[in-house]
mmCIF file of C-alpha atoms in Angstrom:
data_model
loop_
_atom_site.group_PDB
_atom_site.id
_atom_site.type_symbol
_atom_site.label_atom_id
_atom_site.label_comp_id
_atom_site.label_asym_id
_atom_site.label_seq_id
_atom_site.Cartn_x
_atom_site.Cartn_y
_atom_site.Cartn_z
ATOM 1 C CA LEU V 1 28.132 30.191 -2.912
ATOM 2 C CA ASP V 2 24.975 31.733 -1.440
ATOM 3 C CA THR V 3 22.545 31.487 -4.503
ATOM 4 C CA PRO V 4 18.845 31.326 -4.832
ATOM 5 C CA ARG V 5 17.413 28.040 -4.168
ATOM 6 C CA LEU V 6 15.288 26.236 -6.834
ATOM 7 C CA ARG V 7 11.687 25.758 -5.974
ATOM 8 C CA ILE V 8 11.321 22.005 -5.906
ATOM 9 C CA GLY V 9 8.535 19.395 -4.957
ATOM 10 C CA PHE V 10 8.610 16.405 -2.614
ATOM 11 C CA GLY V 11 7.886 14.031 -5.369
ATOM 12 C CA GLY V 12 10.769 14.343 -7.468
ATOM 13 C CA LEU V 13 12.079 16.569 -9.954
ATOM 14 C CA GLU V 14 8.644 16.916 -12.138
ATOM 15 C CA MET V 15 10.250 19.277 -14.903
ATOM 16 C CA PRO V 16 13.610 18.884 -16.519
ATOM 17 C CA CYS V 17 16.561 21.173 -15.534
ATOM 18 C CA PHE V 18 19.127 22.690 -17.708
ATOM 19 C CA VAL V 19 22.478 23.854 -16.846
ATOM 20 C CA VAL V 20 23.994 27.063 -18.641
ATOM 21 C CA SER V 21 27.616 28.100 -19.026
ATOM 22 C CA VAL V 22 28.300 31.556 -19.982
ATOM 23 C CA PRO V 23 31.862 33.241 -20.466
ATOM 24 C CA PHE V 24 33.365 35.326 -17.586
ATOM 25 C CA ASP V 25 33.275 38.970 -18.155
ATOM 26 C CA ASN V 26 36.976 40.146 -17.888
ATOM 27 C CA ASP V 27 35.676 43.701 -17.838
ATOM 28 C CA GLY V 28 33.072 43.263 -15.050
ATOM 29 C CA ASN V 29 33.481 42.061 -11.429
ATOM 30 C CA LYS V 30 36.513 39.495 -11.171
ATOM 31 C CA ASN V 31 34.613 37.241 -8.625
ATOM 32 C CA VAL V 32 32.722 34.385 -10.147
ATOM 33 C CA GLN V 33 30.128 34.783 -7.465
ATOM 34 C CA ASP V 34 29.604 38.500 -8.027
ATOM 35 C CA GLN V 35 29.260 37.860 -11.992
ATOM 36 C CA PHE V 36 26.718 35.023 -10.897
ATOM 37 C CA ARG V 37 24.567 37.382 -9.049
ATOM 38 C CA VAL V 38 24.902 40.289 -11.612
ATOM 39 C CA ILE V 39 23.648 37.721 -14.337
ATOM 40 C CA SER V 40 20.873 36.263 -12.176
ATOM 41 C CA SER V 41 19.777 39.821 -11.560
ATOM 42 C CA LYS V 42 19.044 40.468 -15.102
ATOM 43 C CA LEU V 43 16.756 37.414 -15.719
ATOM 44 C CA SER V 44 13.198 36.774 -15.085
ATOM 45 C CA THR V 45 13.829 33.232 -13.629
ATOM 46 C CA ARG V 46 16.446 33.011 -10.902
ATOM 47 C CA PRO V 47 19.150 30.333 -11.200
ATOM 48 C CA THR V 48 21.252 28.432 -8.874
ATOM 49 C CA HIS V 49 24.772 27.839 -8.889
ATOM 50 C CA PHE V 50 26.249 24.529 -10.477
ATOM 51 C CA GLU V 51 29.637 23.617 -9.372
ATOM 52 C CA VAL V 52 32.143 22.739 -12.083
ATOM 53 C CA PRO V 53 35.800 22.079 -10.705
ATOM 54 C CA ASN V 54 38.814 23.387 -12.190
ATOM 55 C CA LEU V 55 39.694 20.042 -14.005
ATOM 56 C CA LYS V 56 42.980 19.004 -15.996
ATOM 57 C CA VAL V 57 42.759 20.639 -19.363
ATOM 58 C CA GLY V 58 44.928 18.707 -21.470
ATOM 59 C CA THR V 59 45.528 19.187 -25.118
ATOM 60 C CA LEU V 60 42.844 20.591 -27.674
ATOM 61 C CA ASP V 61 42.844 17.050 -29.297
ATOM 62 C CA ASN V 62 42.186 15.616 -26.108
ATOM 63 C CA LEU V 63 39.201 18.049 -25.157
ATOM 64 C CA MET V 64 37.489 17.322 -28.583
ATOM 65 C CA GLU V 65 37.968 13.463 -28.112
ATOM 66 C CA CYS V 66 36.492 13.746 -24.601
ATOM 67 C CA SER V 67 33.544 15.990 -26.127
ATOM 68 C CA ASP V 68 32.770 13.161 -28.411
ATOM 69 C CA ASP V 69 33.016 10.392 -25.887
ATOM 70 C CA LEU V 70 30.741 12.517 -23.425
ATOM 71 C CA PHE V 71 28.106 12.848 -25.894
ATOM 72 C CA LYS V 72 27.565 9.225 -26.286
ATOM 73 C CA ILE V 73 28.465 8.310 -22.440
ATOM 74 C CA ASP V 74 26.187 10.699 -21.003
ATOM 75 C CA GLY V 75 23.229 9.022 -23.117
ATOM 76 C CA GLN V 76 24.222 5.703 -22.034
ATOM 77 C CA VAL V 77 24.635 6.548 -18.358
ATOM 78 C CA GLU V 78 21.171 8.575 -18.423
ATOM 79 C CA SER V 79 19.535 5.585 -20.000
ATOM 80 C CA ILE V 80 21.107 3.070 -17.112
ATOM 81 C CA THR V 81 20.068 5.420 -14.534
ATOM 82 C CA PHE V 82 16.637 5.798 -15.290
ATOM 83 C CA LYS V 83 15.982 2.020 -16.058
ATOM 84 C CA ILE V 84 17.282 1.405 -12.532
ATOM 85 C CA LEU V 85 14.910 3.902 -11.134
ATOM 86 C CA ASN V 86 11.904 2.401 -12.838
ATOM 87 C CA MET V 87 12.953 -1.077 -11.722
ATOM 88 C CA LEU V 88 13.240 0.298 -8.192
ATOM 89 C CA GLU V 89 9.727 2.002 -8.339
ATOM 90 C CA GLU V 90 8.186 -0.902 -9.853
ATOM 91 C CA ILE V 91 9.512 -3.579 -7.422
ATOM 92 C CA SER V 92 9.118 -1.282 -4.342
ATOM 93 C CA GLY V 93 5.791 0.067 -5.354
ATOM 94 C CA SER V 94 6.977 3.362 -4.183
ATOM 95 C CA THR V 95 8.073 6.638 -5.944
ATOM 96 C CA ASP V 96 9.752 8.433 -2.991
ATOM 97 C CA LEU V 97 12.972 6.308 -3.163
ATOM 98 C CA ALA V 98 14.911 8.532 -5.936
ATOM 99 C CA ASN V 99 17.424 9.564 -3.340
ATOM 100 C CA VAL V 100 21.166 10.165 -3.374
ATOM 101 C CA THR V 101 23.536 9.239 -0.350
ATOM 102 C CA LYS V 102 26.590 11.639 -0.290
ATOM 103 C CA PRO V 103 29.458 10.103 1.657
ATOM 104 C CA GLY V 104 29.905 11.634 5.119
ATOM 105 C CA GLY V 105 33.086 12.494 6.805
ATOM 106 C CA THR V 106 32.934 9.782 9.390
ATOM 107 C CA GLY V 107 31.684 7.141 6.855
ATOM 108 C CA SER V 108 27.868 7.591 7.367
ATOM 109 C CA GLY V 109 26.342 8.972 4.227
ATOM 110 C CA GLN V 110 23.779 11.802 4.112
ATOM 111 C CA THR V 111 20.676 10.899 1.951
ATOM 112 C CA GLN V 112 19.237 13.673 -0.041
ATOM 113 C CA SER V 113 16.423 13.748 -2.733
ATOM 114 C CA VAL V 114 17.622 14.028 -6.196
ATOM 115 C CA GLU V 115 16.315 17.819 -6.296
ATOM 116 C CA GLU V 116 18.265 18.479 -3.313
ATOM 117 C CA TYR V 117 21.330 16.797 -4.559
ATOM 118 C CA LEU V 118 21.376 18.570 -7.815
ATOM 119 C CA VAL V 119 20.703 22.145 -6.333
ATOM 120 C CA LYS V 120 23.406 21.527 -3.642
ATOM 121 C CA PHE V 121 25.734 19.420 -5.948
ATOM 122 C CA GLN V 122 29.285 19.465 -5.027
ATOM 123 C CA TRP V 123 32.132 17.613 -6.819
ATOM 124 C CA ASN V 124 33.153 14.162 -4.854
ATOM 125 C CA ASP V 125 37.028 14.845 -5.149
ATOM 126 C CA ALA V 126 37.465 11.534 -2.987
ATOM 127 C CA GLN V 127 35.642 9.422 -5.532
ATOM 128 C CA TYR V 128 36.695 11.460 -8.717
ATOM 129 C CA PRO V 129 39.872 13.312 -7.999
ATOM 130 C CA ILE V 130 40.192 16.380 -10.304
ATOM 131 C CA ASN V 131 43.982 15.872 -10.707
ATOM 132 C CA LYS V 132 43.166 12.907 -12.952
ATOM 133 C CA PRO V 133 43.116 13.110 -16.630
ATOM 134 C CA LEU V 134 39.714 13.807 -17.886
ATOM 135 C CA LYS V 135 39.399 10.646 -19.998
ATOM 136 C CA GLN V 136 40.270 8.625 -16.727
ATOM 137 C CA LEU V 137 37.585 10.521 -14.844
ATOM 138 C CA ILE V 138 34.783 9.793 -17.676
ATOM 139 C CA GLN V 139 35.867 5.948 -17.958
ATOM 140 C CA SER V 140 35.617 5.772 -14.144
ATOM 141 C CA ILE V 141 32.294 7.057 -13.853
ATOM 142 C CA GLN V 142 31.165 4.663 -16.990
ATOM 143 C CA GLU V 143 32.613 1.820 -15.475
ATOM 144 C CA GLN V 144 30.997 2.159 -12.222
ATOM 145 C CA VAL V 145 27.610 2.668 -13.602
ATOM 146 C CA THR V 146 27.794 -0.256 -16.127
ATOM 147 C CA LYS V 147 29.030 -2.475 -13.150
ATOM 148 C CA GLY V 148 26.306 -1.376 -10.994
ATOM 149 C CA GLU V 149 23.853 -2.478 -13.886
ATOM 150 C CA GLU V 150 25.243 -5.891 -14.237
ATOM 151 C CA ASN V 151 25.029 -6.434 -10.461
ATOM 152 C CA ILE V 152 21.196 -5.430 -10.756
ATOM 153 C CA ARG V 153 20.678 -7.578 -13.643
ATOM 154 C CA SER V 154 22.005 -10.760 -11.816
ATOM 155 C CA ARG V 155 20.094 -10.168 -8.725
ATOM 156 C CA TYR V 156 16.961 -9.310 -10.596
ATOM 157 C CA SER V 157 17.169 -12.584 -12.493
ATOM 158 C CA ASP V 158 17.233 -14.290 -9.007
ATOM 159 C CA TYR V 159 14.330 -12.393 -7.622
ATOM 160 C CA ASN V 160 12.219 -12.719 -10.829
ATOM 161 C CA GLU V 161 12.852 -16.478 -10.963
ATOM 162 C CA ILE V 162 11.366 -17.269 -7.398
ATOM 163 C CA LYS V 163 8.608 -14.752 -8.181
ATOM 164 C CA THR V 164 7.610 -16.437 -11.469
ATOM 165 C CA ARG V 165 7.649 -19.873 -9.554
ATOM 166 C CA LEU V 166 5.382 -18.248 -6.694
ATOM 167 C CA ALA V 167 3.146 -16.618 -9.367
ATOM 168 C CA SER V 168 2.697 -20.019 -11.431
ATOM 169 C CA ILE V 169 1.870 -22.027 -8.159
ATOM 170 C CA LYS V 170 -0.616 -19.494 -7.002
ATOM 171 C CA LYS V 171 -2.376 -19.598 -10.301
ATOM 172 C CA LYS V 172 -2.662 -23.237 -10.635
ATOM 173 C CA SER V 173 -3.771 -23.475 -6.932
ATOM 174 C CA GLY V 174 -6.670 -20.994 -7.675
ATOM 175 C CA GLY V 175 -7.790 -23.302 -10.745
ATOM 176 C CA SER V 176 -10.368 -25.867 -11.066
ATOM 177 C CA LEU V 177 -9.800 -29.627 -10.335
ATOM 178 C CA ALA V 178 -8.717 -29.826 -14.017
ATOM 179 C CA VAL V 179 -5.733 -27.942 -13.563
ATOM 180 C CA LYS V 180 -4.754 -27.311 -10.075
ATOM 181 C CA PRO V 181 -2.371 -29.657 -8.254
ATOM 182 C CA VAL V 182 -4.326 -32.555 -6.635
ATOM 183 C CA ALA V 183 -1.685 -34.521 -4.923
ATOM 184 C CA SER V 184 -2.725 -33.082 -1.357
ATOM 185 C CA ILE V 185 -6.125 -33.800 -2.175
ATOM 186 C CA ILE V 186 -5.612 -37.348 -3.188
ATOM 187 C CA LYS V 187 -3.378 -37.979 -0.066
ATOM 188 C CA SER V 188 -5.987 -36.600 2.264
ATOM 189 C CA TRP V 189 -8.826 -38.697 0.931
ATOM 190 C CA TYR V 190 -6.924 -41.935 1.079
ATOM 191 C CA ARG V 191 -6.114 -41.066 4.701
ATOM 192 C CA GLN V 192 -9.538 -40.273 5.539
ATOM 193 C CA HIS V 193 -10.439 -43.815 4.244
ATOM 194 C CA GLY V 194 -7.852 -45.535 6.280
ATOM 195 C CA GLU V 195 -5.885 -46.417 3.069
ATOM 196 C CA ASP V 196 -1.855 -45.950 2.534
ATOM 197 C CA GLY V 197 -2.621 -44.552 -1.145
ATOM 198 C CA PRO V 198 -3.613 -45.347 -4.510
ATOM 199 C CA VAL V 199 -3.253 -48.996 -5.734
ATOM 200 C CA GLN V 200 -0.058 -49.863 -7.561
ATOM 201 C CA SER V 201 1.164 -53.431 -8.215
ATOM 202 C CA ASP V 202 2.709 -55.326 -10.886
ATOM 203 C CA SER V 203 -0.605 -55.728 -12.730
ATOM 204 C CA LEU V 204 -2.719 -52.768 -11.548
ATOM 205 C CA THR V 205 -2.522 -49.275 -11.324
ATOM 206 C CA THR V 206 -4.903 -46.064 -10.263
ATOM 207 C CA LEU V 207 -5.643 -43.133 -12.656
ATOM 208 C CA PHE V 208 -7.246 -39.896 -11.569
ATOM 209 C CA VAL V 209 -9.705 -38.180 -13.807
ATOM 210 C CA ALA V 210 -11.289 -34.740 -13.636
ATOM 211 C CA VAL V 211 -14.770 -35.431 -14.728
ATOM 212 C CA PRO V 212 -17.108 -32.338 -15.845
ATOM 213 C CA SER V 213 -19.957 -31.947 -13.204
ATOM 214 C CA ALA V 214 -22.363 -32.151 -15.981
ATOM 215 C CA GLU V 215 -21.117 -35.488 -17.126
ATOM 216 C CA GLU V 216 -20.722 -37.101 -13.511
ATOM 217 C CA LYS V 217 -23.701 -39.681 -14.099
ATOM 218 C CA ARG V 218 -22.395 -40.876 -17.591
ATOM 219 C CA TRP V 219 -18.913 -41.083 -16.240
ATOM 220 C CA LEU V 220 -20.175 -43.646 -13.445
ATOM 221 C CA LYS V 221 -22.193 -45.621 -16.071
ATOM 222 C CA GLU V 222 -19.563 -45.701 -18.653
ATOM 223 C CA TYR V 223 -16.188 -45.695 -17.097
ATOM 224 C CA THR V 224 -15.725 -49.578 -17.180
ATOM 225 C CA THR V 225 -16.334 -49.732 -21.022
ATOM 226 C CA ILE V 226 -15.289 -46.370 -22.227
ATOM 227 C CA ASN V 227 -12.270 -47.659 -24.046
ATOM 228 C CA GLY V 228 -14.372 -50.110 -25.842
ATOM 229 C CA THR V 229 -12.671 -53.095 -27.260
ATOM 230 C CA PRO V 230 -12.016 -55.976 -24.716
ATOM 231 C CA ILE V 231 -8.614 -56.899 -24.111
ATOM 232 C CA MET V 232 -8.937 -60.608 -23.318
ATOM 233 C CA PHE V 233 -11.260 -63.377 -22.634
ATOM 234 C CA GLU V 234 -11.551 -65.610 -19.439
ATOM 235 C CA ILE V 235 -13.397 -68.864 -18.829
ATOM 236 C CA GLN V 236 -15.481 -68.850 -15.818
ATOM 237 C CA LYS V 237 -17.694 -72.162 -15.050
ATOM 238 C CA GLY V 238 -17.560 -73.050 -18.677
ATOM 239 C CA LYS V 239 -18.608 -69.581 -20.034
ATOM 240 C CA VAL V 240 -16.512 -67.126 -21.974
ATOM 241 C CA SER V 241 -16.715 -63.518 -20.584
ATOM 242 C CA GLU V 242 -15.240 -60.307 -21.784
ATOM 243 C CA LEU V 243 -12.831 -58.168 -19.705
ATOM 244 C CA THR V 244 -12.091 -54.615 -20.434
ATOM 245 C CA GLY V 245 -9.208 -54.137 -18.086
ATOM 246 C CA VAL V 246 -11.099 -51.888 -15.766
ATOM 247 C CA VAL V 247 -11.827 -53.145 -12.312
ATOM 248 C CA PRO V 248 -15.583 -52.778 -11.666
ATOM 249 C CA ASP V 249 -16.978 -50.222 -9.017
ATOM 250 C CA SER V 250 -13.153 -48.989 -8.462
ATOM 251 C CA SER V 251 -14.071 -45.242 -9.374
ATOM 252 C CA LYS V 252 -14.744 -43.119 -6.309
ATOM 253 C CA CYS V 253 -15.462 -39.698 -5.818
ATOM 254 C CA ILE V 254 -12.112 -37.904 -4.473
ATOM 255 C CA ALA V 255 -13.371 -34.433 -4.653
ATOM 256 C CA LYS V 256 -16.064 -32.170 -5.906
ATOM 257 C CA GLU V 257 -16.399 -28.554 -6.924
ATOM 258 C CA ALA V 258 -18.706 -26.416 -9.126
ATOM 259 C CA ASP V 259 -17.252 -27.214 -12.454
ATOM 260 C CA TYR V 260 -15.267 -30.668 -11.855
ATOM 261 C CA CYS V 261 -15.449 -33.681 -9.829
ATOM 262 C CA LEU V 262 -12.066 -35.789 -9.298
ATOM 263 C CA TYR V 263 -12.448 -39.509 -9.511
ATOM 264 C CA ASN V 264 -9.911 -42.242 -9.390
ATOM 265 C CA VAL V 265 -10.029 -45.378 -11.437
ATOM 266 C CA ILE V 266 -8.178 -48.794 -11.210
ATOM 267 C CA VAL V 267 -6.944 -50.210 -14.538
ATOM 268 C CA MET V 268 -4.828 -53.035 -15.664
ATOM 269 C CA HIS V 269 -1.193 -51.766 -16.782
ATOM 270 C CA LYS V 270 -1.908 -53.347 -20.339
ATOM 271 C CA VAL V 271 -4.832 -50.913 -20.990
ATOM 272 C CA VAL V 272 -3.421 -47.840 -19.503
ATOM 273 C CA ASP V 273 -2.463 -46.154 -22.901
ATOM 274 C CA SER V 274 -5.835 -47.174 -24.712
ATOM 275 C CA TYR V 275 -7.879 -46.132 -21.551
ATOM 276 C CA LYS V 276 -6.169 -42.831 -21.402
ATOM 277 C CA GLN V 277 -6.754 -42.308 -25.239
ATOM 278 C CA ALA V 278 -10.327 -42.839 -24.717
ATOM 279 C CA LEU V 279 -10.569 -40.664 -21.901
ATOM 280 C CA ARG V 280 -9.240 -37.891 -23.861
ATOM 281 C CA GLU V 281 -11.481 -38.490 -26.766
ATOM 282 C CA ASN V 282 -14.430 -38.077 -24.353
ATOM 283 C CA LYS V 283 -13.333 -34.834 -22.963
ATOM 284 C CA TYR V 284 -12.041 -36.101 -19.690
ATOM 285 C CA MET V 285 -9.069 -34.703 -18.202
ATOM 286 C CA ILE V 286 -6.316 -37.047 -16.947
ATOM 287 C CA ARG V 287 -4.651 -35.890 -13.917
ATOM 288 C CA GLU V 288 -1.104 -37.142 -12.742
ATOM 289 C CA TYR V 289 -0.700 -37.899 -9.178
ATOM 290 C CA LEU V 290 2.861 -36.438 -8.513
ATOM 291 C CA PRO V 291 3.089 -36.228 -4.784
ATOM 292 C CA ASP V 292 6.773 -35.129 -4.819
ATOM 293 C CA GLU V 293 6.201 -32.262 -7.110
ATOM 294 C CA GLU V 294 3.459 -30.358 -5.486
ATOM 295 C CA VAL V 295 4.322 -27.649 -3.130
ATOM 296 C CA THR V 296 3.038 -28.030 0.328
ATOM 297 C CA ASP V 297 1.558 -24.983 2.228
ATOM 298 C CA GLU V 298 4.847 -25.086 4.525
ATOM 299 C CA ALA V 299 7.023 -25.116 1.473
ATOM 300 C CA TYR V 300 5.006 -22.285 -0.321
ATOM 301 C CA ALA V 301 5.196 -20.216 3.114
ATOM 302 C CA ASP V 302 9.008 -20.845 3.023
ATOM 303 C CA LEU V 303 9.166 -19.786 -0.696
ATOM 304 C CA SER V 304 7.472 -16.624 -0.096
ATOM 305 C CA GLU V 305 9.667 -15.807 2.813
ATOM 306 C CA GLN V 306 12.718 -16.166 0.579
ATOM 307 C CA ALA V 307 10.953 -13.936 -2.155
ATOM 308 C CA ASP V 308 10.313 -11.131 0.222
ATOM 309 C CA LYS V 309 14.005 -11.370 1.462
ATOM 310 C CA LYS V 310 15.215 -11.314 -1.971
ATOM 311 C CA LYS V 311 12.998 -8.326 -2.624
ATOM 312 C CA ASN V 312 13.799 -6.269 0.245
ATOM 313 C CA ALA V 313 17.588 -7.049 -0.593
ATOM 314 C CA LEU V 314 17.130 -6.300 -4.290
ATOM 315 C CA VAL V 315 15.175 -2.740 -3.316
ATOM 316 C CA ARG V 316 18.311 -1.764 -1.033
ATOM 317 C CA TRP V 317 20.679 -2.679 -4.118
ATOM 318 C CA LEU V 318 18.626 -0.646 -6.496
ATOM 319 C CA MET V 319 18.570 2.152 -4.196
ATOM 320 C CA ASN V 320 22.291 2.311 -3.738
ATOM 321 C CA THR V 321 23.177 1.679 -7.425
ATOM 322 C CA PHE V 322 20.643 4.485 -8.417
ATOM 323 C CA SER V 323 22.335 6.825 -5.905
ATOM 324 C CA GLU V 324 25.693 5.922 -7.447
ATOM 325 C CA SER V 325 24.512 6.065 -10.895
ATOM 326 C CA TYR V 326 22.732 9.367 -10.584
ATOM 327 C CA SER V 327 25.646 11.011 -8.685
ATOM 328 C CA GLY V 328 27.893 9.576 -11.508
ATOM 329 C CA TRP V 329 25.656 10.968 -14.093
ATOM 330 C CA ILE V 330 25.544 14.386 -12.541
ATOM 331 C CA HIS V 331 29.350 14.448 -12.391
ATOM 332 C CA LEU V 332 29.302 13.759 -16.022
ATOM 333 C CA LYS V 333 27.479 16.769 -16.622
ATOM 334 C CA SER V 334 29.911 18.715 -14.749
ATOM 335 C CA ILE V 335 32.741 17.364 -16.754
ATOM 336 C CA ARG V 336 30.597 18.150 -20.150
ATOM 337 C CA VAL V 337 30.104 21.634 -19.024
ATOM 338 C CA PHE V 338 33.893 22.184 -18.475
ATOM 339 C CA VAL V 339 34.898 20.509 -21.669
ATOM 340 C CA GLU V 340 32.327 22.356 -23.588
ATOM 341 C CA SER V 341 32.985 25.732 -22.183
ATOM 342 C CA ILE V 342 36.790 25.527 -22.950
ATOM 343 C CA LEU V 343 35.931 24.478 -26.468
ATOM 344 C CA ARG V 344 33.439 27.156 -26.883
ATOM 345 C CA PHE V 345 35.093 30.205 -24.989
ATOM 346 C CA GLY V 346 38.752 29.205 -24.884
ATOM 347 C CA LEU V 347 41.388 29.493 -22.183
ATOM 348 C CA PRO V 348 41.763 30.031 -19.240
ATOM 349 C CA PRO V 349 38.808 28.178 -18.061
ATOM 350 C CA ASP V 350 36.990 31.066 -16.785
ATOM 351 C CA PHE V 351 33.185 30.701 -17.236
ATOM 352 C CA VAL V 352 29.870 31.030 -15.058
ATOM 353 C CA PRO V 353 27.707 27.868 -14.620
ATOM 354 C CA MET V 354 23.980 28.119 -13.701
ATOM 355 C CA LEU V 355 21.256 25.524 -13.073
ATOM 356 C CA PHE V 356 17.744 26.379 -14.085
ATOM 357 C CA HIS V 357 14.650 24.289 -13.074
ATOM 358 C CA VAL V 358 11.699 25.891 -15.054
ATOM 359 C CA ASP V 359 8.580 24.857 -17.201
ATOM 360 C CA SER V 360 8.661 25.190 -20.951
ATOM 361 C CA ALA V 361 7.132 28.640 -20.890
ATOM 362 C CA LYS V 362 9.526 30.049 -18.347
ATOM 363 C CA GLU V 363 12.348 28.351 -20.093
ATOM 364 C CA LYS V 364 11.670 29.951 -23.480
ATOM 365 C CA ALA V 365 11.491 33.149 -21.850
ATOM 366 C CA VAL V 366 14.985 33.068 -19.931
ATOM 367 C CA ARG V 367 16.391 31.266 -23.088
ATOM 368 C CA LYS V 368 15.445 34.418 -25.089
ATOM 369 C CA GLN V 369 17.042 36.865 -22.273
ATOM 370 C CA LEU V 370 20.210 34.777 -22.355
ATOM 371 C CA GLY V 371 20.309 35.011 -26.117
ATOM 372 C CA SER V 372 19.985 38.799 -25.991
ATOM 373 C CA MET V 373 22.784 38.954 -23.584
ATOM 374 C CA TYR V 374 25.069 36.747 -25.305
ATOM 375 C CA GLN V 375 24.090 37.140 -28.772
ATOM 376 C CA LYS V 376 27.184 38.633 -29.870
ATOM 377 C CA LEU V 377 29.139 35.108 -29.112
ATOM 378 C CA ASN V 378 27.406 33.372 -32.143
ATOM 379 C CA PRO V 379 24.759 35.833 -33.887
ATOM 380 C CA LYS V 380 24.460 33.613 -36.973
ATOM 381 C CA LYS V 381 23.376 30.478 -35.725
ATOM 382 C CA TYR V 382 21.167 31.678 -32.758
ATOM 383 C CA ALA V 383 17.743 32.659 -33.517
ATOM 384 C CA MET V 384 15.781 34.175 -30.466
ATOM 385 C CA ASP V 385 12.368 33.391 -32.167
ATOM 386 C CA ASP V 386 12.976 29.868 -33.366
ATOM 387 C CA GLU V 387 13.636 27.815 -30.336
ATOM 388 C CA SER V 388 14.141 24.076 -30.483
ATOM 389 C CA ASP V 389 13.710 21.701 -27.557
ATOM 390 C CA SER V 390 15.904 18.844 -29.212
ATOM 391 C CA PHE V 391 19.063 17.715 -27.474
ATOM 392 C CA GLN V 392 21.123 18.713 -30.218
ATOM 393 C CA ALA V 393 19.754 22.018 -30.501
ATOM 394 C CA LEU V 394 20.794 22.606 -27.021
ATOM 395 C CA GLU V 395 24.274 21.600 -27.878
ATOM 396 C CA GLN V 396 24.681 23.639 -31.143
ATOM 397 C CA GLN V 397 22.145 26.461 -31.609
ATOM 398 C CA TYR V 398 22.656 28.522 -28.576
ATOM 399 C CA PRO V 399 25.449 31.356 -27.917
ATOM 400 C CA TYR V 400 26.211 29.678 -24.645
ATOM 401 C CA VAL V 401 26.824 26.094 -23.389
ATOM 402 C CA SER V 402 23.829 24.449 -22.616
ATOM 403 C CA LEU V 403 22.988 20.842 -21.221
ATOM 404 C CA LYS V 404 19.576 19.426 -20.286
ATOM 405 C CA ILE V 405 19.117 17.253 -17.073
ATOM 406 C CA LYS V 406 16.112 14.978 -17.333
ATOM 407 C CA GLY V 407 13.677 14.916 -14.417
ATOM 408 C CA VAL V 408 12.880 11.782 -12.652
ATOM 409 C CA ARG V 409 9.270 12.212 -13.515
ATOM 410 C CA GLU V 410 9.602 13.647 -16.855
#
C-alpha cells in the first residue's frame, strides 16, 4: 500500500503512536487503499497504513473473551518488552539497539529500527498463521514473550553474579591496609626477607595487625604487653620472670601507606584470643592471612574476561529477545484492532486501519477531525472538546477504535 511515511528520528520513537480503525464506507470507493487515501486527505496529519490481516472471526462470545484477554496481555507484553529494552540499554550503554529483525526468505534476517518496523509493519504469517484461532495466536505470543523473559532473567543472574564479585574485589583492593586483601603483600615481604612464610608451629602463630599511622610508635612500644595480664611464670637462674605470651622483637613492618601500617607479631597459641581482644579494645585492626582466598592479578584478569564474554552474550540475547518481544507486541496490537473493530462496527470485518505518529498538540487536532468525521457512530459518548489521554479513554470514548503504542523514548 503506497502511503505517506511517518517522519521519524534516528534515536527511536520519541513520541507515542496510536492506531485508529474506522468503518469501511460502503457508499464510497470499494477499495480499502482508495478509502485510506480519501480519509488521509481530510486530515491535517497524514497517517500511514497499519496492516491488520483477515483473521479467523469465531463466535461473538469468543471475540468478547479475546477482547478481555487482549486488554490484560497487551499490558503484560508491553511491560516485559520495555523492561528488556531498559536492561539492554543499561548493560550495553547504548540507546541505538532498539531494533527488530524481520526473518528473511533465505534465513538471514533484515534488521530494522523500531520506527521503521512499525511504519512498514507486515504480519508474519509464518510465525503467526492467520488460519489459527484467535485465542491460539494470542496465547502463542504471550508464551513466546514470557519464555524470552525467563531466559533473560537466568542469563542476567549469571552475569550479575560475576559482575558483583568483580566489583567487590575492586572495592576491597582500592581500600586501605585495614580493609583490602593483604595476602599477596605478606607473601612478597616474606620472600624478600628469605623466609618461607609466617611462623606457624605447635606453640606459636603469627598475627597481622593494621596499625593507624598515628599510633605506630605506641604500637612498637606496647605490643608485647598490650594484653596486660601475664600468662605464666618462668624460673630463670633462680629468678621468677613474667611472660606475656608475645615474642619480644617479633613485630616487623610488612607494609606502610598513608593511613595504616601493616605489622606482624608472633604470639603463643594460648594467648591468641585474649591478645586479639586487647587489639580490638585498642582500636587495632586484625587482618586475617588468607592466601588461598585472595584473588591474584591473573585470576582477576581471567574473571574480567569471563565477565566481558557474559556481558556480550547477554547483550546479544537481550537484542534478540527485545526484537521478538516488540514484534509480538505489535502483532498483538494488530489482533486487538481486528477484534475491537468487529465488536465496534460488526461483520463483515471491513474497516480502515491507520497509524499516527504525532505530538500531543497535533494528536488533539487530528482526533477532533476524526471525531467530527465519525461522530454519528457514537455521538453521546464522544465529546470533541473534552479529550482524555488515559488508556481507558482511548478504548471507550472515541467513536472509532483507537489504541496507543508507547514510544521507546516515552
